[in-house]
Coordinates of C-alpha atoms and ligand atoms in Angstrom, one line a residue:
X297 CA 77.5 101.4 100.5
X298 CA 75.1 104.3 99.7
X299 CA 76.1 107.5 101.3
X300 CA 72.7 107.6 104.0
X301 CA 73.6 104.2 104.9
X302 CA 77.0 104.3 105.9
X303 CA 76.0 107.9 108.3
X304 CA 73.3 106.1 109.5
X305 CA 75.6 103.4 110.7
X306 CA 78.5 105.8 112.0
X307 CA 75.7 107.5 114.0
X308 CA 75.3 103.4 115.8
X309 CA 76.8 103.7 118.9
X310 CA 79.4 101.2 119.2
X311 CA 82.1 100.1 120.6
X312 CA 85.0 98.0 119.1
X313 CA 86.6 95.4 121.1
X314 CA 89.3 93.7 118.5
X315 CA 91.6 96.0 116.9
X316 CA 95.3 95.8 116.9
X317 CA 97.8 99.0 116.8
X318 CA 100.0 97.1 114.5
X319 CA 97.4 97.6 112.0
X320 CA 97.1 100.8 111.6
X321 CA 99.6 102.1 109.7
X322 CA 99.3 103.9 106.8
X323 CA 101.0 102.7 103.9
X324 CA 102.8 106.6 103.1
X325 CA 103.7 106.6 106.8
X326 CA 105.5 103.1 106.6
X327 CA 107.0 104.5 103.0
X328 CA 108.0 107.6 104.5
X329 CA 109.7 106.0 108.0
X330 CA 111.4 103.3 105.5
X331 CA 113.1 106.1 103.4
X332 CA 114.4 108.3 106.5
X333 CA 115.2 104.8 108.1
X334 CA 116.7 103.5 104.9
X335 CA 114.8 100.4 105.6
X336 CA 113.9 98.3 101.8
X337 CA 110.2 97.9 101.2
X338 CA 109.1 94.2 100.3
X339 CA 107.0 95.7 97.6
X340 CA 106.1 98.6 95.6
X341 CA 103.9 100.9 97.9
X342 CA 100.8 100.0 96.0
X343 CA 101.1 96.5 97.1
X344 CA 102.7 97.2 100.0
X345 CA 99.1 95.1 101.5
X346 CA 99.0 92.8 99.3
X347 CA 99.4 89.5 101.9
X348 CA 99.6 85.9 100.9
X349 CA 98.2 84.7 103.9
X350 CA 98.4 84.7 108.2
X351 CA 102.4 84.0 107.9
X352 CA 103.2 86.9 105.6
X353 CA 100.8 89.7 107.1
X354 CA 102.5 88.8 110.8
X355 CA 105.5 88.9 109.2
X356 CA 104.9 92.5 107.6
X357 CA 103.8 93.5 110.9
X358 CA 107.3 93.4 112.9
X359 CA 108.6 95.2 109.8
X360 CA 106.2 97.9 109.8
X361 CA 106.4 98.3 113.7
X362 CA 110.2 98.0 113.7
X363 CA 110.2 101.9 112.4
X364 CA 108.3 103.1 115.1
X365 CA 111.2 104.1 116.5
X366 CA 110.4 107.0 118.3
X367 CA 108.3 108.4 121.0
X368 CA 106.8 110.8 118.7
X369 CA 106.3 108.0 115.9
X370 CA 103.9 106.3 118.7
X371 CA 101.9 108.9 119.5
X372 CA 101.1 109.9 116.4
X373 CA 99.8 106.0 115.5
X374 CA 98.1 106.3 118.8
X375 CA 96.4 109.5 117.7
X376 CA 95.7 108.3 114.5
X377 CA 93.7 105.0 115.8
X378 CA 91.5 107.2 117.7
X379 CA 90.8 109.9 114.6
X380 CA 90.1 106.6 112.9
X381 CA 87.4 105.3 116.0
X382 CA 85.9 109.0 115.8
X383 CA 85.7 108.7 111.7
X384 CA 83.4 105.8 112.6
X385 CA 81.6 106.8 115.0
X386 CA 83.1 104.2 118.1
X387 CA 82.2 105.5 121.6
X388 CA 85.3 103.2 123.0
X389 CA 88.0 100.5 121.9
X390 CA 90.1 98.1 123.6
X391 CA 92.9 98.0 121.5
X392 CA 95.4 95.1 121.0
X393 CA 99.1 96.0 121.4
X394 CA 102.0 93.1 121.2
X395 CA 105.1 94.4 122.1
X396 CA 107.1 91.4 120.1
X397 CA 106.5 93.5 116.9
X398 CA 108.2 96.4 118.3
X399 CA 111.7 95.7 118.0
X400 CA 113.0 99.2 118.5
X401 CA 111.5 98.9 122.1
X402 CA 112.2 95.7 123.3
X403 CA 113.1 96.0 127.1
X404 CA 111.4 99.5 127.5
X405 CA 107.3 98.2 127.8
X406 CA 107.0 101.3 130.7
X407 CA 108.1 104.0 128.0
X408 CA 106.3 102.6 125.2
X409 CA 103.5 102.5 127.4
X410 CA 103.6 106.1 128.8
X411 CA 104.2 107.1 124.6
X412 CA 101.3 105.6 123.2
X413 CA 99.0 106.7 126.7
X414 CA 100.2 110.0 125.8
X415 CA 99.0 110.0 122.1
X416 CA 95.1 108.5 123.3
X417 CA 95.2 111.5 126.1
X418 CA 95.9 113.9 123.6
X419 CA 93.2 112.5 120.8
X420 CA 90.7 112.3 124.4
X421 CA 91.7 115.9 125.0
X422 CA 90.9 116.7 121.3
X423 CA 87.0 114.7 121.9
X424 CA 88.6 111.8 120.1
X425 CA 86.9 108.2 121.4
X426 CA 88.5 106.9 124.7
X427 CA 90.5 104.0 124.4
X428 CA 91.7 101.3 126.9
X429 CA 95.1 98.8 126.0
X430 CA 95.0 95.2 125.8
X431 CA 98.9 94.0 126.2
X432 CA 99.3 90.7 124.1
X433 CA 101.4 88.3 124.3
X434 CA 102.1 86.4 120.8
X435 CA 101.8 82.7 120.6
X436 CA 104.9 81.3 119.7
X437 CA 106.4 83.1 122.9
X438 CA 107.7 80.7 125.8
X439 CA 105.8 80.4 129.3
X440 CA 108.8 82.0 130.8
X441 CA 108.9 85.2 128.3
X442 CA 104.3 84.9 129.2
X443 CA 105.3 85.4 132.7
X444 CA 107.7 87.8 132.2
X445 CA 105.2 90.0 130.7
X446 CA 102.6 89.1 133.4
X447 CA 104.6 90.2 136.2
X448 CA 105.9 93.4 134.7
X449 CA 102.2 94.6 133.3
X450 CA 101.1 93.9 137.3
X451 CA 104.2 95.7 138.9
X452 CA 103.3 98.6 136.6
X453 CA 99.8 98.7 137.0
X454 CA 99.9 101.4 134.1
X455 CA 96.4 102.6 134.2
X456 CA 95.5 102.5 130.3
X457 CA 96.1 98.5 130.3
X458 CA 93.0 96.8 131.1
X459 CA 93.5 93.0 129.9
X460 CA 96.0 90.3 128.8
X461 CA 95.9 89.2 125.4
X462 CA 97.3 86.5 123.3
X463 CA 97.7 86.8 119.2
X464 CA 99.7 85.3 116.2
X465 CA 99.6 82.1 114.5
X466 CA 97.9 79.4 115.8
X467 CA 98.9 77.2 113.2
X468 CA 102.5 77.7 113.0
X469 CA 102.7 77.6 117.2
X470 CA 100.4 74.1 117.9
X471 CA 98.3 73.7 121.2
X472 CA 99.8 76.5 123.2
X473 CA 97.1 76.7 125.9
X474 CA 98.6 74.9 128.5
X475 CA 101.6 77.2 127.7
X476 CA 100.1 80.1 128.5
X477 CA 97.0 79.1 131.5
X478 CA 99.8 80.0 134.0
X479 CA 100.4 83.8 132.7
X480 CA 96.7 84.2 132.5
X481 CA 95.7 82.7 135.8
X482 CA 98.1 85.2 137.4
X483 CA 96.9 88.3 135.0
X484 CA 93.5 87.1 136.5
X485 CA 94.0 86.9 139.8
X486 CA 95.9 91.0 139.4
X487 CA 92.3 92.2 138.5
X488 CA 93.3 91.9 134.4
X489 CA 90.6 91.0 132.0
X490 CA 91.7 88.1 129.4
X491 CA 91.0 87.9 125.6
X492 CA 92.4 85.3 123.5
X493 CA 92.7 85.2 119.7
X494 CA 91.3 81.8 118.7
X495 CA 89.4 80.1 116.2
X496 CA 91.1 81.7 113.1
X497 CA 94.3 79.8 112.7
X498 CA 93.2 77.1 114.8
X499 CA 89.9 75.2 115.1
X500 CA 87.2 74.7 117.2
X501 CA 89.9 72.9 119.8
X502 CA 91.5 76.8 120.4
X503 CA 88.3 78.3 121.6
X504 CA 88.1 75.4 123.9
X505 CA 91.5 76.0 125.3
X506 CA 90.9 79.8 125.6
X507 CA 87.8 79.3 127.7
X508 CA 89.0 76.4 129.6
X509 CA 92.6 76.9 130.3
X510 CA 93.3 80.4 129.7
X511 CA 90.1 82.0 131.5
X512 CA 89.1 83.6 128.4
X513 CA 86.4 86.6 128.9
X514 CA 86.0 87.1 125.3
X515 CA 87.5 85.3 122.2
X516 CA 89.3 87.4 119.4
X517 CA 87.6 85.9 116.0
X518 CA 86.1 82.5 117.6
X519 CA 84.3 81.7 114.3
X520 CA 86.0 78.8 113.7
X521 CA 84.0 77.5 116.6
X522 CA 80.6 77.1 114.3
X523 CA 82.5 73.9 113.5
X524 CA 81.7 72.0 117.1
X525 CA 78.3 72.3 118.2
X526 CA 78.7 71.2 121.4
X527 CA 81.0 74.6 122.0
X528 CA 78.9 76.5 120.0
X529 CA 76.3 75.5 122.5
X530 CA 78.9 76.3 125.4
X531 CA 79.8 80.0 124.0
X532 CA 76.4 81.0 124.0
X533 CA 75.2 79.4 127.4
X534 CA 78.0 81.0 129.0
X535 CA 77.9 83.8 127.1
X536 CA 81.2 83.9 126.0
X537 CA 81.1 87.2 123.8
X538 CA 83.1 86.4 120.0
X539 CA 84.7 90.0 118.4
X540 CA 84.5 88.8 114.6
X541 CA 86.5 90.6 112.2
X542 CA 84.5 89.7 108.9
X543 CA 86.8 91.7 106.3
X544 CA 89.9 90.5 108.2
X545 CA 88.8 87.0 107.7
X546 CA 88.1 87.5 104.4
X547 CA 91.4 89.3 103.1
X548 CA 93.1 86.5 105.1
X549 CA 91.8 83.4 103.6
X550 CA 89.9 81.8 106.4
X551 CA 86.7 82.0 104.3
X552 CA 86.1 82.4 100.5
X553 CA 83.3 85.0 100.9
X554 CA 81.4 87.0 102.9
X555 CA 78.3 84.4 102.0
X556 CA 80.1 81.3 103.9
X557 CA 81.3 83.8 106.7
X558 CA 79.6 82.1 109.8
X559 CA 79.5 85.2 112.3
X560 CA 75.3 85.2 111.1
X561 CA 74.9 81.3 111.8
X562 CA 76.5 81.6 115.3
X563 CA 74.6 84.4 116.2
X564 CA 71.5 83.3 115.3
X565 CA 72.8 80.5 117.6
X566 CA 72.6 82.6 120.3
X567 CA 76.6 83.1 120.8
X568 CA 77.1 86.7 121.5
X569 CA 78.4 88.3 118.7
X570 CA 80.6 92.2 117.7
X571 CA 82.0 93.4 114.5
X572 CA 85.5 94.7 114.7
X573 CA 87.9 95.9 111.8
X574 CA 91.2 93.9 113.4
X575 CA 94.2 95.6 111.9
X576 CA 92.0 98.5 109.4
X577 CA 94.7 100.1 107.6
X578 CA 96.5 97.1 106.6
X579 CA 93.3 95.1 105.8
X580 CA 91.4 97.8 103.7
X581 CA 88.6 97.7 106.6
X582 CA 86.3 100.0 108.7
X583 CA 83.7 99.6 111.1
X584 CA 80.7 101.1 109.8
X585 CA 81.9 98.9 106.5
X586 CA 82.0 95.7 108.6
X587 CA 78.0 96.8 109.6
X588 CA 77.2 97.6 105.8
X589 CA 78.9 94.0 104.6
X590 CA 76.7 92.0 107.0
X591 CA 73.3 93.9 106.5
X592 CA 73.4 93.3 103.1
X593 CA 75.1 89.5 103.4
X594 CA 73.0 88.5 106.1
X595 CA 69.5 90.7 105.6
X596 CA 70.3 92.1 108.7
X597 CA 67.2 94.8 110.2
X598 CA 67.9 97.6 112.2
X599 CA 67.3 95.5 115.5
X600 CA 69.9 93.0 115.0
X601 CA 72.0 95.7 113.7
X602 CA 71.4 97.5 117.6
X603 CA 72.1 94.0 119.1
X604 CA 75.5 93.6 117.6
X605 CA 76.2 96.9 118.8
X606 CA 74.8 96.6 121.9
X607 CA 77.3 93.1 122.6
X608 CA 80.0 95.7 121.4
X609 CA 79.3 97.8 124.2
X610 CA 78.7 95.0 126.8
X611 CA 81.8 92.7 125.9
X612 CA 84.1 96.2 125.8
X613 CA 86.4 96.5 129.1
X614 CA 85.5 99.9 129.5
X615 CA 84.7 102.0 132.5
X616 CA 81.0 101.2 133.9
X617 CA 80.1 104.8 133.0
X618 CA 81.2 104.8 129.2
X619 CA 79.5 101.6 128.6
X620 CA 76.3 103.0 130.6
X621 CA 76.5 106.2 128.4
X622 CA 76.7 104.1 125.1
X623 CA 73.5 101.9 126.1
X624 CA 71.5 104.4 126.6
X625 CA 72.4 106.4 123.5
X626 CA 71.5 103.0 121.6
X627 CA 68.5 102.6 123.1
X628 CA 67.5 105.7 121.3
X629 CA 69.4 105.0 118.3
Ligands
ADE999 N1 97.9 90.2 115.0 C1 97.4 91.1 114.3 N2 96.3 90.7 113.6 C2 96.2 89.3 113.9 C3 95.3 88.3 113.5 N3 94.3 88.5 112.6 N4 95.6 87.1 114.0 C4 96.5 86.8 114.8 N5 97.4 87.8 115.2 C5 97.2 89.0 114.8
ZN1000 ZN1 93.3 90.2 115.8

């Protein structure tokens, strides 16, 4: 992308609304923990993000989170996500956080919580982006471990988590929204907003699910949904917003190219559409990249460009006043 291009772009405000934690280290960080940790690498560190599929990258994931250890270690991840939203020019992200990757802090959600709070206060303190957390479960969890989490996140009431979510493999877990419609009924009825990773590793019956059993208020990827027209119908009557992570997608192996991507054919559907870098570090991804790939894939003009953003903005879970101040510095975008 041409230099004007890409600061035209970070000067879009935008929100991002799928973006994981887990996916944002930096492969000298995870070298340098490994070393002081004395923890192997799988690979050289030039590979180190080299994935063969879903599988391996979730796989790399509890590795990499494993040695973040420390209180200090989270903060500085925390702080570096929100340098990384600032470098792009984001107004506000939800941001995904699964605490099954995190095996140094198993049992202590509160004081991981406070850590990584305290890393996003001091980036917000520094006029870094705001950032609210999305506590995820991970699909091959049981309904009793999904309820566990429920009821702690609701006794806490830790004021940076504004949603359940659900992530991992679909594929290697089977149908796992009947599962889980328990845990999210109750995370609903606290006041939690839901958003369920769906249509990547599983099809079109996923989304389904994630509206109709697990409450969904936005889908995490969804674009496996283009392959049912009747839901495709659904998503955009309801207006059921999708945060596609083209790049992600890509690097993954759901789709061959950026060409066959269908995040252009379901908007143009009328399915409400955001562009979101999922897990950036590890994926080689960044926002204003993710607008550049479709503008030039997809002929998109500067007004669908502001429309994307603008679902951004509208599907975020942020505070009515940061999504208010974000429309109306589109508008004159
Ligand atoms: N966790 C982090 N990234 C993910 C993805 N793309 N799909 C499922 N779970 C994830
Ligand atoms: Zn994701």
């Amino acid at each position: 992308m041409q230099a004007p291009e890409a600061n035209r772009l970070k000067s879009l405000p935008k929100a991002e609304v799928h973006l994981h934690l887990e996916g944002c280290f930096e492969a000298a960080v995870i070298a340098q923990w490994a070393k002081l940790e004395g923890v192997a690498l799988p690979r050289p560190q030039e590979d180190l993000f080299k994935f063969s599929g879903l599988t391996d990258f979730l796989g790399f994931l509890d590795l990499a989170c494993g040695l973040a250890s420390t209180s200090e270690r989270l903060v500085e991840l925390s702080y570096g996500l929100s340098q990384r939203l600032a470098d792009n020019g984001t107004g506000y992200a939800d941001v995904i956080f699964n605490p099954t990757h995190w095996h140094a802090w198993h049992g202590r959600l509160g004081a991981m919580l406070d850590a990584m709070d305290a890393g996003f206060k001091a980036a917000e303190q520094d006029g870094l982006p705001p950032v609210g957390l999305c506590v995820s479960l991970l699909r091959t969890q049981s309904a009793d471990a999904a309820t566990e989490l429920v009821d702690s996140l609701i006794s806490m009431r830790h004021p940076r988590v504004v949603a359940l979510s659900v992530d991992g493999n679909e594929a290697t877990a089977g149908r796992t929204g009947p599962r889980f419609a328990d845990a999210f009924r109750r995370a609903g009825d606290a006041g939690l907003r839901r958003t369920v990773h769906a249509g990547e590793s599983s099809g079109p019956e996923g989304v389904w699910d994630a509206v109709d059993l697990l409450g969904a208020d936005r889908i995490d990827h969804g674009v496996r949904a283009v392959e049912d027209a009747v839901l495709v119908r659904m998503l955009a009557d309801r207006q059921i917003p999708l945060g596609v992570c083209p790049t992600s997608n890509l690097v993954l192996g759901v789709y061959p190219s950026i060409q066959e991507h269908p995040v252009e054919r379901l908007r143009a559907a009328g399915v409400r559409v955001s562009l979101n870098t999922d897990d950036p570090a590890l994926l080689g991804a960044s926002l204003v990249g993710e607008y550049g790939l479709c503008r030039q894939a997809f002929g998109w003009s500067d007004g669908v460009t502001k429309g994307v953003a603008r679902t951004s903005i509208e599907a975020s879970f942020a505070p009515e006043h940061i999504k208010a101040s974000l429309l109306n510095a589109l508008g004159s975008w």
